[in-house]
């Protein structure tokens, strides 16, 4: 109520308008006259407003100042008709309020004098309250009491209504949204539940699937294993077929070469040499010789006739030298009689530049060709071949004078049956040395033909160059046996495998061959390796000789080998 003291005339005008239901004509900024029509109009507006407010009041929450107007003010009877009961009181009240400085105490006392007419007081209080609230509520304050203030209040109210409507709409929308959110949340919960269920189900299914996959895997693995085995078998068969075809191809190549050589040979037309040997076909060709298969008309057997043909352009001295050499070979070989050595039957000359040696004929091929065809062989087969060679060497060292073959190599080992499990015969004594008393001392004999031979198979001492020629012994042949055995087992030469003769010489390959290295595959017995080590001892002093080799436990029959190895310390004979 205190605010009423500060009410200026314009506020009072508002109060009047509220109280009387009209607007006074002297109100600042008022455009309309103080006619009843205007009042009615103002009332109407207020009535509408109040009516509106009334509605709001009835249904509102009382927070709006307009809504705070009680219905009694809205009554047209109370506000519209001047003759309505209590109108004089209102006029008095109005005049009291209308003063420049309305005094609420005065107004109060007036009201008290009215015997505290509750109704009037209430109305007044309501008016004051409205006015007060209006002042308080209207924050514009610039000039709130202009002539159109009621309109603005009305408009404000309308705006508020709209806003409230919008707020209500928004609230409703909000409620809707809330409901929707709640619904969505419920759905989400359900979805989560379902999802969890699905995950659990999926896990179960996955486990099942994994089980299935594992089962399928095992099934496939079995199939693949079988297939792999089958493929391996097929691959082995194909490989074997490939090797077979390669062998056939080699045979064809060799045959082509042979035919070619035969076609260019002067003995191709099957002459009968020395009126005894009918030449059948060419077996092979060397540097200065051709070997023909022939039929011995006298002995009625097959023979191998080796025709040595000297180069016509050679000097006589060289021709003589060659001839001397051939005669020497013949003399050495002619005396040999051993099942493991090719027999030399005959010797004769055709002319000054041509002479022939007649040899025991051997069907089959040499070991060189076999190794070219098969690469390697089993240890048993290799051992058998080695055993036969060693036996031949033993023989060569038991005869007087003993013989060093000096050119032991696969090309000079003939396989009688053409395979590795048959008999062998050693041939070609062209480089052999006779260890007679004149030439052979305690430390061996001089190597007169240094540089001759096939280097892969010769021991280090043959490559030593010095003032004096190196001393050699039958240990040269022992070294060769070791190399041949190694090659039969592993399919490669132990020293200078991929080197040429020249490279071996230039790079001192054999002089560096201090220790033999064994491949891990194919697997060979330790005994075989030990035997090879004994053959390939770098220093000839450490190497077995032919006699020692002949009695080596490795070459003994199995039963004897087992008993002797049990009785003796390992390799006691060798070390
Ligand atoms: N080639 C060389 N010498 C041979 C022989 N004695 N038998 C068969 N072919 C040979």
Coordinates of C-alpha atoms and ligand atoms in Angstrom, one line a residue:
X1 CA 0.0 0.0 0.0
X2 CA 2.9 2.3 0.5
X3 CA 3.4 2.7 -3.2
X4 CA 0.1 4.6 -3.4
X5 CA 1.9 7.6 -2.0
X6 CA 3.9 7.9 -5.0
X7 CA 1.1 7.6 -7.5
X8 CA 1.1 10.4 -10.0
X9 CA -2.0 11.6 -11.7
X10 CA -1.6 9.3 -14.5
X11 CA -1.6 6.4 -12.3
X12 CA -4.6 7.7 -10.7
X13 CA -6.2 7.9 -14.1
X14 CA -5.5 4.3 -14.5
X15 CA -7.0 3.7 -11.1
X16 CA -10.0 5.7 -12.2
X17 CA -10.2 3.7 -15.4
X18 CA -10.1 0.6 -13.4
X19 CA -12.4 1.7 -10.8
X20 CA -15.0 3.5 -13.0
X21 CA -14.6 1.4 -16.0
X22 CA -13.6 4.4 -18.2
X23 CA -10.8 6.9 -19.0
X24 CA -10.9 10.5 -17.9
X25 CA -10.9 13.1 -20.7
X26 CA -8.1 15.1 -19.2
X27 CA -5.7 12.2 -19.2
X28 CA -2.4 13.2 -20.8
X29 CA -2.1 11.9 -24.3
X30 CA -5.8 10.9 -24.4
X31 CA -7.2 11.2 -27.9
X32 CA -10.8 10.4 -27.2
X33 CA -13.4 12.7 -25.4
X34 CA -15.0 11.8 -22.1
X35 CA -18.1 10.6 -23.7
X36 CA -20.0 7.6 -22.6
X37 CA -19.2 5.9 -25.9
X38 CA -15.5 6.1 -25.0
X39 CA -16.2 4.9 -21.5
X40 CA -18.2 2.1 -22.9
X41 CA -15.4 1.4 -25.2
X42 CA -12.9 1.6 -22.4
X43 CA -15.1 -0.6 -20.3
X44 CA -15.6 -2.9 -23.1
X45 CA -11.9 -3.2 -23.4
X46 CA -11.6 -3.6 -19.7
X47 CA -14.5 -5.9 -19.7
X48 CA -12.9 -8.0 -22.3
X49 CA -9.7 -7.7 -20.5
X50 CA -11.2 -8.5 -17.2
X51 CA -13.3 -11.2 -18.7
X52 CA -10.1 -12.5 -20.2
X53 CA -8.4 -12.0 -16.9
X54 CA -11.3 -13.5 -15.2
X55 CA -11.0 -16.6 -17.2
X56 CA -7.3 -16.5 -16.5
X57 CA -8.1 -15.9 -12.9
X58 CA -10.4 -18.8 -12.7
X59 CA -8.0 -21.1 -14.4
X60 CA -4.7 -19.3 -13.8
X61 CA -2.2 -19.7 -11.1
X62 CA -2.3 -16.1 -9.9
X63 CA 1.1 -15.2 -10.8
X64 CA 0.1 -12.7 -13.4
X65 CA -0.9 -9.3 -11.9
X66 CA -3.8 -9.0 -14.3
X67 CA -5.0 -12.4 -13.3
X68 CA -5.0 -11.1 -9.8
X69 CA -8.1 -8.9 -10.5
X70 CA -11.0 -10.3 -8.7
X71 CA -14.2 -10.9 -10.6
X72 CA -16.0 -8.2 -8.7
X73 CA -14.3 -5.5 -10.6
X74 CA -15.3 -7.1 -13.8
X75 CA -18.9 -6.7 -13.0
X76 CA -20.5 -4.3 -15.4
X77 CA -23.0 -3.4 -12.7
X78 CA -20.3 -2.3 -10.4
X79 CA -18.2 -0.4 -12.8
X80 CA -20.5 0.7 -15.5
X81 CA -23.5 2.3 -13.8
X82 CA -22.8 5.5 -11.7
X83 CA -26.0 4.9 -9.9
X84 CA -25.0 1.5 -8.8
X85 CA -24.8 0.8 -5.1
X86 CA -21.7 2.1 -3.5
X87 CA -20.9 4.4 -6.4
X88 CA -20.7 7.5 -4.2
X89 CA -18.3 5.7 -2.0
X90 CA -16.2 5.0 -5.0
X91 CA -16.3 8.5 -6.1
X92 CA -15.1 9.6 -2.7
X93 CA -12.5 7.0 -2.8
X94 CA -11.6 8.1 -6.3
X95 CA -11.2 11.7 -5.2
X96 CA -9.1 10.6 -2.4
X97 CA -6.9 8.7 -4.6
X98 CA -6.9 11.3 -7.3
X99 CA -5.2 13.9 -5.1
X100 CA -1.7 14.9 -5.9
X101 CA -0.5 12.9 -3.0
X102 CA -3.0 10.3 -2.1
X103 CA -2.8 9.4 1.5
X104 CA -3.5 5.9 2.2
X105 CA -4.1 6.6 5.9
X106 CA -6.7 9.0 4.8
X107 CA -8.2 6.6 2.5
X108 CA -8.0 4.0 5.2
X109 CA -9.8 6.2 7.7
X110 CA -12.4 6.9 5.1
X111 CA -12.9 3.3 4.6
X112 CA -13.1 2.9 8.3
X113 CA -15.7 5.6 8.4
X114 CA -17.6 3.6 6.0
X115 CA -17.8 1.2 8.8
X116 CA -15.2 -1.0 7.3
X117 CA -17.3 -2.0 4.5
X118 CA -15.5 -5.0 3.6
X119 CA -16.7 -5.0 0.1
X120 CA -15.6 -1.5 -0.6
X121 CA -12.4 -2.0 1.1
X122 CA -11.7 -5.1 -0.7
X123 CA -12.6 -3.4 -3.9
X124 CA -10.4 -0.6 -3.2
X125 CA -7.6 -2.7 -2.0
X126 CA -8.0 -4.7 -5.2
X127 CA -7.9 -1.5 -7.3
X128 CA -4.9 -0.3 -5.4
X129 CA -3.4 -3.7 -5.6
X130 CA -4.0 -3.7 -9.4
X131 CA -2.6 -0.2 -9.7
X132 CA 0.3 -1.0 -7.6
X133 CA 1.0 -4.1 -9.4
X134 CA 0.5 -2.5 -12.7
X135 CA 3.1 0.1 -11.7
X136 CA 5.4 -2.6 -10.5
X137 CA 4.5 -4.9 -13.3
X138 CA 4.9 -2.3 -16.1
X139 CA 8.6 -2.0 -16.3
X140 CA 8.7 0.3 -19.3
X141 CA 8.3 3.3 -17.1
X142 CA 9.1 5.8 -19.8
X143 CA 5.6 6.9 -20.0
X144 CA 3.4 4.1 -18.9
X145 CA 0.3 6.2 -18.6
X146 CA -0.2 7.4 -22.1
X147 CA -3.6 7.4 -23.6
X148 CA -3.2 4.0 -25.1
X149 CA -1.8 2.3 -22.0
X150 CA -4.9 0.3 -21.6
X151 CA -4.5 -1.0 -25.1
X152 CA -1.0 -1.8 -24.4
X153 CA -1.9 -3.5 -21.2
X154 CA -4.5 -5.3 -23.2
X155 CA -2.0 -6.1 -25.9
X156 CA 0.5 -7.1 -23.3
X157 CA -2.1 -9.3 -21.8
X158 CA -2.8 -10.7 -25.2
X159 CA 0.9 -11.2 -25.8
X160 CA 1.1 -12.8 -22.5
X161 CA -1.8 -14.9 -23.4
X162 CA -0.2 -15.8 -26.6
X163 CA 3.1 -16.4 -24.8
X164 CA 1.3 -18.4 -22.2
X165 CA -0.5 -20.2 -24.9
X166 CA 2.7 -20.8 -26.5
X167 CA 4.2 -21.8 -23.2
X168 CA 1.3 -24.1 -22.7
X169 CA 1.8 -25.4 -26.2
X170 CA 5.4 -25.7 -25.5
X171 CA 4.6 -27.4 -22.2
X172 CA 2.2 -29.7 -24.0
X173 CA 4.8 -30.3 -26.7
X174 CA 7.3 -30.7 -23.9
X175 CA 5.0 -33.2 -22.3
X176 CA 4.6 -34.9 -25.6
X177 CA 8.3 -35.0 -26.0
X178 CA 8.7 -36.2 -22.5
X179 CA 6.2 -38.9 -23.2
X180 CA 8.0 -39.7 -26.5
X181 CA 11.3 -39.7 -24.7
X182 CA 9.9 -42.0 -22.1
X183 CA 8.4 -44.2 -24.8
X184 CA 11.8 -44.2 -26.6
X185 CA 13.5 -44.9 -23.4
X186 CA 11.2 -47.9 -22.8
X187 CA 11.8 -49.0 -26.4
X188 CA 15.5 -48.5 -25.9
X189 CA 15.4 -50.6 -22.8
X190 CA 13.5 -53.3 -24.7
X191 CA 15.9 -52.9 -27.6
X192 CA 18.8 -53.3 -25.2
X193 CA 17.2 -56.4 -23.7
X194 CA 16.7 -57.8 -27.2
X195 CA 20.2 -56.8 -28.2
X196 CA 21.6 -58.5 -25.1
X197 CA 19.6 -61.5 -26.0
X198 CA 20.8 -61.4 -29.5
X199 CA 24.4 -61.1 -28.3
X200 CA 24.0 -64.1 -26.0
X201 CA 22.3 -66.0 -28.9
X202 CA 25.0 -64.9 -31.3
X203 CA 27.7 -66.0 -28.9
X204 CA 26.0 -69.4 -28.6
X205 CA 25.6 -69.5 -32.3
X206 CA 29.2 -68.4 -32.8
X207 CA 30.4 -71.1 -30.4
X208 CA 28.3 -73.6 -32.4
X209 CA 29.7 -72.1 -35.6
X210 CA 33.3 -72.3 -34.3
X211 CA 32.6 -75.9 -33.4
X212 CA 31.3 -76.4 -36.8
X213 CA 34.2 -74.7 -38.4
X214 CA 36.6 -76.7 -36.3
X215 CA 34.8 -79.9 -37.4
X216 CA 34.9 -78.7 -41.0
X217 CA 38.6 -77.7 -40.5
X218 CA 39.4 -81.2 -39.3
X219 CA 37.5 -82.7 -42.1
X220 CA 39.3 -80.5 -44.6
X221 CA 42.6 -81.2 -42.9
X222 CA 42.0 -84.9 -43.4
X223 CA 41.1 -84.3 -47.0
X224 CA 44.1 -82.1 -47.5
X225 CA 46.4 -84.5 -45.8
X226 CA 45.2 -87.3 -48.1
X227 CA 45.4 -85.0 -51.0
X228 CA 48.9 -83.9 -50.0
X229 CA 50.0 -87.5 -49.7
X230 CA 48.4 -88.2 -53.0
X231 CA 50.1 -85.2 -54.6
X232 CA 53.4 -86.1 -53.0
X233 CA 53.1 -89.6 -54.4
X234 CA 52.1 -88.1 -57.8
X235 CA 55.0 -85.7 -57.5
X236 CA 57.4 -88.5 -56.7
X237 CA 56.0 -90.4 -59.7
X238 CA 56.4 -87.4 -61.9
X239 CA 59.9 -86.8 -60.6
X240 CA 60.8 -90.4 -61.2
X241 CA 59.3 -90.2 -64.7
X242 CA 61.2 -87.0 -65.3
X243 CA 64.4 -88.6 -64.2
X244 CA 63.6 -91.6 -66.3
X245 CA 63.0 -89.3 -69.3
X246 CA 66.2 -87.4 -68.5
X247 CA 68.0 -90.7 -68.5
X248 CA 66.4 -91.7 -71.8
X249 CA 67.3 -88.3 -73.2
X250 CA 70.9 -88.7 -72.1
X251 CA 71.0 -92.1 -73.7
X252 CA 69.6 -90.6 -76.9
X253 CA 72.2 -87.8 -76.7
X254 CA 74.9 -90.2 -76.2
X255 CA 73.7 -92.4 -79.0
X256 CA 73.5 -89.4 -81.3
X257 CA 77.0 -88.5 -80.5
X258 CA 78.1 -92.0 -80.9
X259 CA 76.4 -92.3 -84.3
X260 CA 77.9 -89.0 -85.3
X261 CA 81.4 -90.1 -84.2
X262 CA 80.9 -93.4 -86.0
X263 CA 79.9 -91.7 -89.2
X264 CA 83.1 -89.7 -89.1
X265 CA 85.2 -92.7 -88.3
X266 CA 87.4 -94.4 -90.9
X267 CA 86.4 -97.7 -89.4
X268 CA 82.7 -97.3 -89.7
X269 CA 82.3 -99.9 -92.5
X270 CA 83.0 -102.9 -90.3
X271 CA 86.4 -103.8 -91.3
X272 CA 88.1 -107.0 -89.9
X273 CA 91.3 -105.8 -88.2
X274 CA 94.3 -108.0 -88.0
X275 CA 92.2 -110.7 -89.9
X276 CA 90.6 -111.5 -86.6
X277 CA 88.5 -108.7 -85.1
X278 CA 85.4 -107.8 -87.0
X279 CA 84.4 -104.3 -86.0
X280 CA 80.7 -104.1 -85.2
X281 CA 80.0 -100.6 -83.9
X282 CA 81.7 -97.7 -82.2
X283 CA 81.5 -97.8 -78.4
X284 CA 83.2 -94.5 -77.6
X285 CA 85.8 -92.1 -78.5
X286 CA 88.6 -90.5 -76.5
X287 CA 91.4 -88.0 -77.2
X288 CA 93.4 -90.1 -79.6
X289 CA 91.5 -93.3 -79.6
X290 CA 88.2 -95.0 -80.6
X291 CA 86.8 -98.1 -79.0
X292 CA 84.8 -100.5 -81.2
X293 CA 82.8 -103.4 -80.2
X294 CA 84.2 -106.3 -82.2
X295 CA 83.8 -109.9 -82.6
X296 CA 87.0 -112.0 -82.1
X297 CA 86.7 -114.5 -85.0
X298 CA 89.4 -116.7 -83.4
X299 CA 88.2 -116.8 -79.9
X300 CA 84.6 -116.5 -80.9
X301 CA 83.8 -113.8 -78.4
X302 CA 83.0 -110.2 -78.2
X303 CA 85.9 -107.9 -77.6
X304 CA 86.5 -104.2 -77.2
X305 CA 89.1 -103.1 -79.7
X306 CA 90.8 -99.8 -78.8
X307 CA 92.3 -98.1 -81.9
X308 CA 95.0 -95.6 -81.0
X309 CA 95.5 -93.2 -83.9
X310 CA 98.4 -90.8 -83.8
X311 CA 98.1 -87.4 -85.3
X312 CA 99.8 -87.4 -88.7
X313 CA 101.0 -83.9 -88.1
X314 CA 102.8 -84.8 -84.9
X315 CA 106.6 -84.9 -84.9
X316 CA 108.1 -88.4 -85.2
X317 CA 109.5 -88.0 -81.6
X318 CA 106.0 -87.4 -80.2
X319 CA 104.6 -90.3 -82.2
X320 CA 107.3 -92.5 -80.8
X321 CA 106.7 -91.3 -77.3
X322 CA 103.1 -92.1 -77.6
X323 CA 103.8 -95.5 -79.0
X324 CA 106.2 -96.2 -76.2
X325 CA 103.7 -95.2 -73.7
X326 CA 101.0 -97.5 -75.3
X327 CA 103.4 -100.4 -75.3
X328 CA 104.2 -99.8 -71.7
X329 CA 100.5 -99.7 -70.9
X330 CA 100.0 -102.9 -72.8
X331 CA 102.8 -104.6 -71.0
X332 CA 101.5 -103.6 -67.6
X333 CA 97.9 -104.4 -68.4
X334 CA 98.7 -107.7 -70.3
X335 CA 100.0 -109.4 -67.2
X336 CA 97.0 -108.5 -65.1
X337 CA 94.5 -111.2 -64.4
X338 CA 91.8 -110.3 -61.9
X339 CA 88.0 -110.5 -62.2
X340 CA 87.7 -106.9 -61.2
X341 CA 90.2 -105.7 -63.9
X342 CA 89.3 -105.6 -67.6
X343 CA 91.5 -108.1 -69.4
X344 CA 93.8 -107.1 -72.1
X345 CA 93.9 -109.8 -74.8
X346 CA 95.9 -108.6 -77.7
X347 CA 98.0 -105.8 -79.2
X348 CA 98.8 -105.1 -82.8
X349 CA 99.6 -102.3 -85.2
X350 CA 97.7 -101.3 -88.3
X351 CA 100.2 -98.8 -89.7
X352 CA 103.0 -96.5 -88.4
X353 CA 100.5 -94.2 -86.9
X354 CA 97.8 -96.6 -85.8
X355 CA 97.9 -99.5 -83.3
X356 CA 95.2 -101.4 -81.4
X357 CA 94.7 -103.0 -78.0
X358 CA 92.1 -105.8 -77.6
X359 CA 90.2 -105.7 -74.3
X360 CA 87.6 -107.9 -72.6
X361 CA 84.2 -106.7 -73.7
X362 CA 81.9 -105.4 -70.9
X363 CA 78.3 -104.9 -71.5
X364 CA 76.8 -102.0 -69.7
X365 CA 78.2 -98.6 -69.0
X366 CA 80.9 -97.0 -66.9
X367 CA 80.2 -95.5 -63.5
X368 CA 80.6 -92.0 -64.8
X369 CA 77.6 -92.5 -67.1
X370 CA 75.7 -94.2 -64.3
X371 CA 76.3 -91.2 -62.0
X372 CA 75.3 -88.8 -64.7
X373 CA 72.1 -90.8 -65.1
X374 CA 71.3 -91.5 -61.4
X375 CA 73.3 -88.9 -59.6
X376 CA 74.0 -91.2 -56.6
X377 CA 73.3 -94.6 -55.2
X378 CA 72.6 -96.3 -51.9
X379 CA 75.5 -96.8 -49.4
X380 CA 75.2 -100.5 -49.9
X381 CA 75.7 -100.2 -53.6
X382 CA 78.5 -97.7 -53.2
X383 CA 80.2 -99.9 -50.6
X384 CA 79.9 -102.9 -52.9
X385 CA 81.6 -101.0 -55.7
X386 CA 84.2 -99.6 -53.4
X387 CA 84.8 -103.1 -52.0
X388 CA 85.4 -104.4 -55.5
X389 CA 87.7 -101.6 -56.4
X390 CA 89.7 -102.1 -53.2
X391 CA 90.0 -105.8 -54.0
X392 CA 91.3 -105.0 -57.5
X393 CA 93.8 -102.5 -55.8
X394 CA 94.8 -105.2 -53.4
X395 CA 95.6 -107.4 -56.3
X396 CA 97.5 -104.6 -58.1
X397 CA 99.6 -104.2 -55.0
X398 CA 100.2 -107.9 -54.4
X399 CA 101.6 -108.5 -57.9
X400 CA 105.3 -107.9 -58.6
X401 CA 106.0 -105.3 -59.4
X402 CA 103.0 -103.6 -57.8
X403 CA 101.0 -101.2 -59.9
X404 CA 99.5 -97.8 -59.1
X405 CA 96.6 -97.2 -61.4
X406 CA 96.9 -93.5 -60.9
X407 CA 93.8 -92.7 -62.9
X408 CA 91.0 -94.2 -60.9
X409 CA 87.8 -92.4 -61.7
X410 CA 84.2 -93.3 -62.5
X411 CA 84.9 -93.2 -66.2
X412 CA 87.4 -96.0 -65.7
X413 CA 85.1 -98.2 -63.6
X414 CA 83.0 -100.4 -65.9
X415 CA 79.6 -101.6 -64.6
X416 CA 79.3 -105.0 -66.2
X417 CA 75.5 -105.1 -65.9
X418 CA 75.1 -101.4 -66.3
X419 CA 73.8 -101.0 -62.8
X420 CA 75.3 -100.3 -59.3
X421 CA 74.5 -103.7 -57.9
X422 CA 76.6 -105.8 -60.1
X423 CA 80.2 -106.5 -60.9
X424 CA 82.6 -103.8 -61.8
X425 CA 85.8 -103.9 -63.8
X426 CA 88.6 -101.4 -63.7
X427 CA 90.0 -100.3 -67.0
X428 CA 92.5 -97.9 -68.6
X429 CA 96.0 -98.4 -67.3
X430 CA 97.3 -95.6 -69.5
X431 CA 98.7 -93.6 -66.6
X432 CA 99.5 -96.5 -64.3
X433 CA 102.8 -96.6 -62.5
X434 CA 105.0 -99.7 -62.0
X435 CA 106.4 -99.6 -58.6
X436 CA 109.6 -101.6 -59.4
X437 CA 112.6 -101.6 -57.2
X438 CA 114.5 -99.1 -59.3
X439 CA 111.9 -96.4 -59.0
X440 CA 110.3 -97.1 -55.7
X441 CA 112.1 -96.1 -52.5
X442 CA 111.0 -96.0 -48.9
X443 CA 109.0 -92.8 -49.3
X444 CA 107.5 -93.8 -52.7
X445 CA 108.3 -93.1 -56.3
X446 CA 108.8 -90.0 -58.3
X447 CA 105.8 -88.7 -60.0
X448 CA 107.1 -88.4 -63.6
X449 CA 103.9 -87.4 -65.3
X450 CA 102.9 -84.5 -63.0
X451 CA 99.9 -82.7 -64.5
X452 CA 98.4 -85.8 -66.0
X453 CA 95.3 -87.5 -64.6
X454 CA 92.0 -86.2 -63.6
X455 CA 92.4 -83.7 -60.8
X456 CA 89.2 -84.3 -58.9
X457 CA 90.5 -87.7 -58.0
X458 CA 94.1 -87.1 -57.3
X459 CA 95.5 -86.5 -53.8
X460 CA 97.3 -83.3 -52.6
X461 CA 100.8 -84.7 -53.0
X462 CA 100.3 -84.9 -56.7
X463 CA 99.9 -81.1 -56.9
X464 CA 103.0 -80.2 -54.8
X465 CA 105.4 -78.4 -57.0
X466 CA 109.1 -78.2 -55.9
X467 CA 112.6 -78.8 -57.0
X468 CA 112.1 -82.5 -56.8
X469 CA 109.1 -84.3 -58.2
X470 CA 106.6 -85.4 -55.5
X471 CA 106.9 -88.9 -54.2
X472 CA 103.8 -91.0 -54.7
X473 CA 102.6 -94.4 -53.6
X474 CA 99.5 -96.6 -53.9
X475 CA 97.9 -94.1 -51.5
X476 CA 97.1 -92.1 -54.7
X477 CA 94.6 -94.8 -55.5
X478 CA 93.3 -94.8 -52.0
X479 CA 92.5 -91.1 -52.2
X480 CA 90.8 -91.8 -55.5
X481 CA 88.7 -94.5 -53.8
X482 CA 87.6 -92.0 -51.2
X483 CA 86.5 -89.5 -53.8
X484 CA 84.6 -92.1 -55.8
X485 CA 82.9 -93.4 -52.7
X486 CA 81.9 -89.9 -51.6
X487 CA 80.6 -89.1 -55.1
X488 CA 78.5 -92.4 -55.2
X489 CA 77.0 -91.5 -51.8
X490 CA 76.4 -87.8 -52.2
X491 CA 76.1 -87.3 -55.9
X492 CA 78.9 -84.7 -55.9
X493 CA 82.6 -84.6 -55.7
X494 CA 84.1 -83.8 -52.3
X495 CA 86.6 -81.2 -53.7
X496 CA 86.2 -78.8 -56.6
X497 CA 82.8 -80.3 -57.5
X498 CA 81.8 -77.5 -59.9
X499 CA 85.3 -76.6 -60.9
X500 CA 87.0 -77.3 -64.2
X501 CA 90.4 -79.1 -64.3
X502 CA 92.0 -75.8 -65.0
X503 CA 90.3 -74.1 -62.0
X504 CA 91.4 -76.8 -59.7
X505 CA 94.9 -76.4 -60.7
X506 CA 94.8 -72.6 -60.6
X507 CA 93.0 -72.3 -57.3
X508 CA 95.0 -75.1 -55.7
X509 CA 91.7 -76.7 -54.7
X510 CA 93.2 -80.0 -53.8
X511 CA 96.1 -78.6 -52.0
X512 CA 93.6 -76.8 -49.8
X513 CA 91.5 -80.0 -49.3
X514 CA 92.6 -80.5 -45.7
X515 CA 89.3 -81.8 -44.5
X516 CA 86.3 -83.4 -46.1
X517 CA 82.9 -82.0 -45.3
X518 CA 79.9 -84.3 -45.5
X519 CA 76.5 -83.1 -46.5
X520 CA 73.7 -83.9 -44.1
X521 CA 71.7 -85.5 -46.8
X522 CA 71.6 -88.1 -48.0
X523 CA 72.3 -89.8 -44.8
X524 CA 75.4 -92.0 -44.7
X525 CA 76.6 -94.2 -41.9
X526 CA 79.3 -92.9 -39.6
X527 CA 81.4 -95.9 -40.6
X528 CA 81.2 -94.9 -44.3
X529 CA 82.2 -91.4 -43.3
X530 CA 85.1 -92.7 -41.2
X531 CA 86.1 -94.9 -44.1
X532 CA 86.1 -91.9 -46.5
X533 CA 88.1 -89.8 -43.9
X534 CA 90.7 -92.5 -43.8
X535 CA 90.9 -92.4 -47.6
X536 CA 90.9 -88.6 -47.8
X537 CA 93.5 -88.0 -45.1
X538 CA 95.3 -84.9 -46.3
X539 CA 98.8 -86.0 -45.4
X540 CA 99.7 -89.3 -47.2
X541 CA 101.4 -90.4 -43.9
X542 CA 98.0 -90.3 -42.2
X543 CA 96.2 -91.9 -45.1
X544 CA 95.5 -95.6 -45.3
X545 CA 97.5 -97.6 -47.9
X546 CA 95.8 -100.2 -50.1
X547 CA 96.6 -103.0 -47.7
X548 CA 95.1 -101.2 -44.8
X549 CA 92.1 -100.3 -46.9
X550 CA 91.7 -103.9 -47.9
X551 CA 91.4 -105.0 -44.3
X552 CA 89.3 -102.1 -43.2
X553 CA 86.4 -103.1 -40.8
X554 CA 84.0 -101.1 -43.0
X555 CA 84.6 -103.4 -45.9
X556 CA 84.4 -106.6 -43.9
X557 CA 81.2 -108.7 -44.0
X558 CA 78.6 -107.5 -41.5
X559 CA 79.0 -110.3 -39.0
X560 CA 82.7 -109.9 -38.9
X561 CA 82.4 -106.2 -38.8
X562 CA 80.2 -106.3 -35.7
X563 CA 82.4 -108.7 -33.8
X564 CA 85.6 -106.9 -34.8
X565 CA 84.2 -103.5 -33.9
X566 CA 83.2 -105.0 -30.5
X567 CA 86.6 -106.4 -29.9
X568 CA 88.6 -103.5 -31.2
X569 CA 88.6 -99.9 -30.2
X570 CA 86.8 -97.9 -32.9
X571 CA 89.0 -97.7 -36.0
X572 CA 91.9 -98.9 -34.0
X573 CA 93.5 -100.3 -37.1
X574 CA 93.5 -96.9 -38.7
X575 CA 94.8 -94.8 -35.8
Ligands
LIG1 N1 84.7 -99.1 -73.5 C1 85.9 -99.1 -73.1 N2 86.4 -100.2 -72.8 C2 85.4 -101.1 -72.9 C3 85.2 -102.4 -72.6 N3 86.2 -103.1 -72.2 N4 84.0 -103.0 -72.8 C4 83.0 -102.2 -73.2 N5 83.1 -100.9 -73.5 C5 84.2 -100.4 -73.3

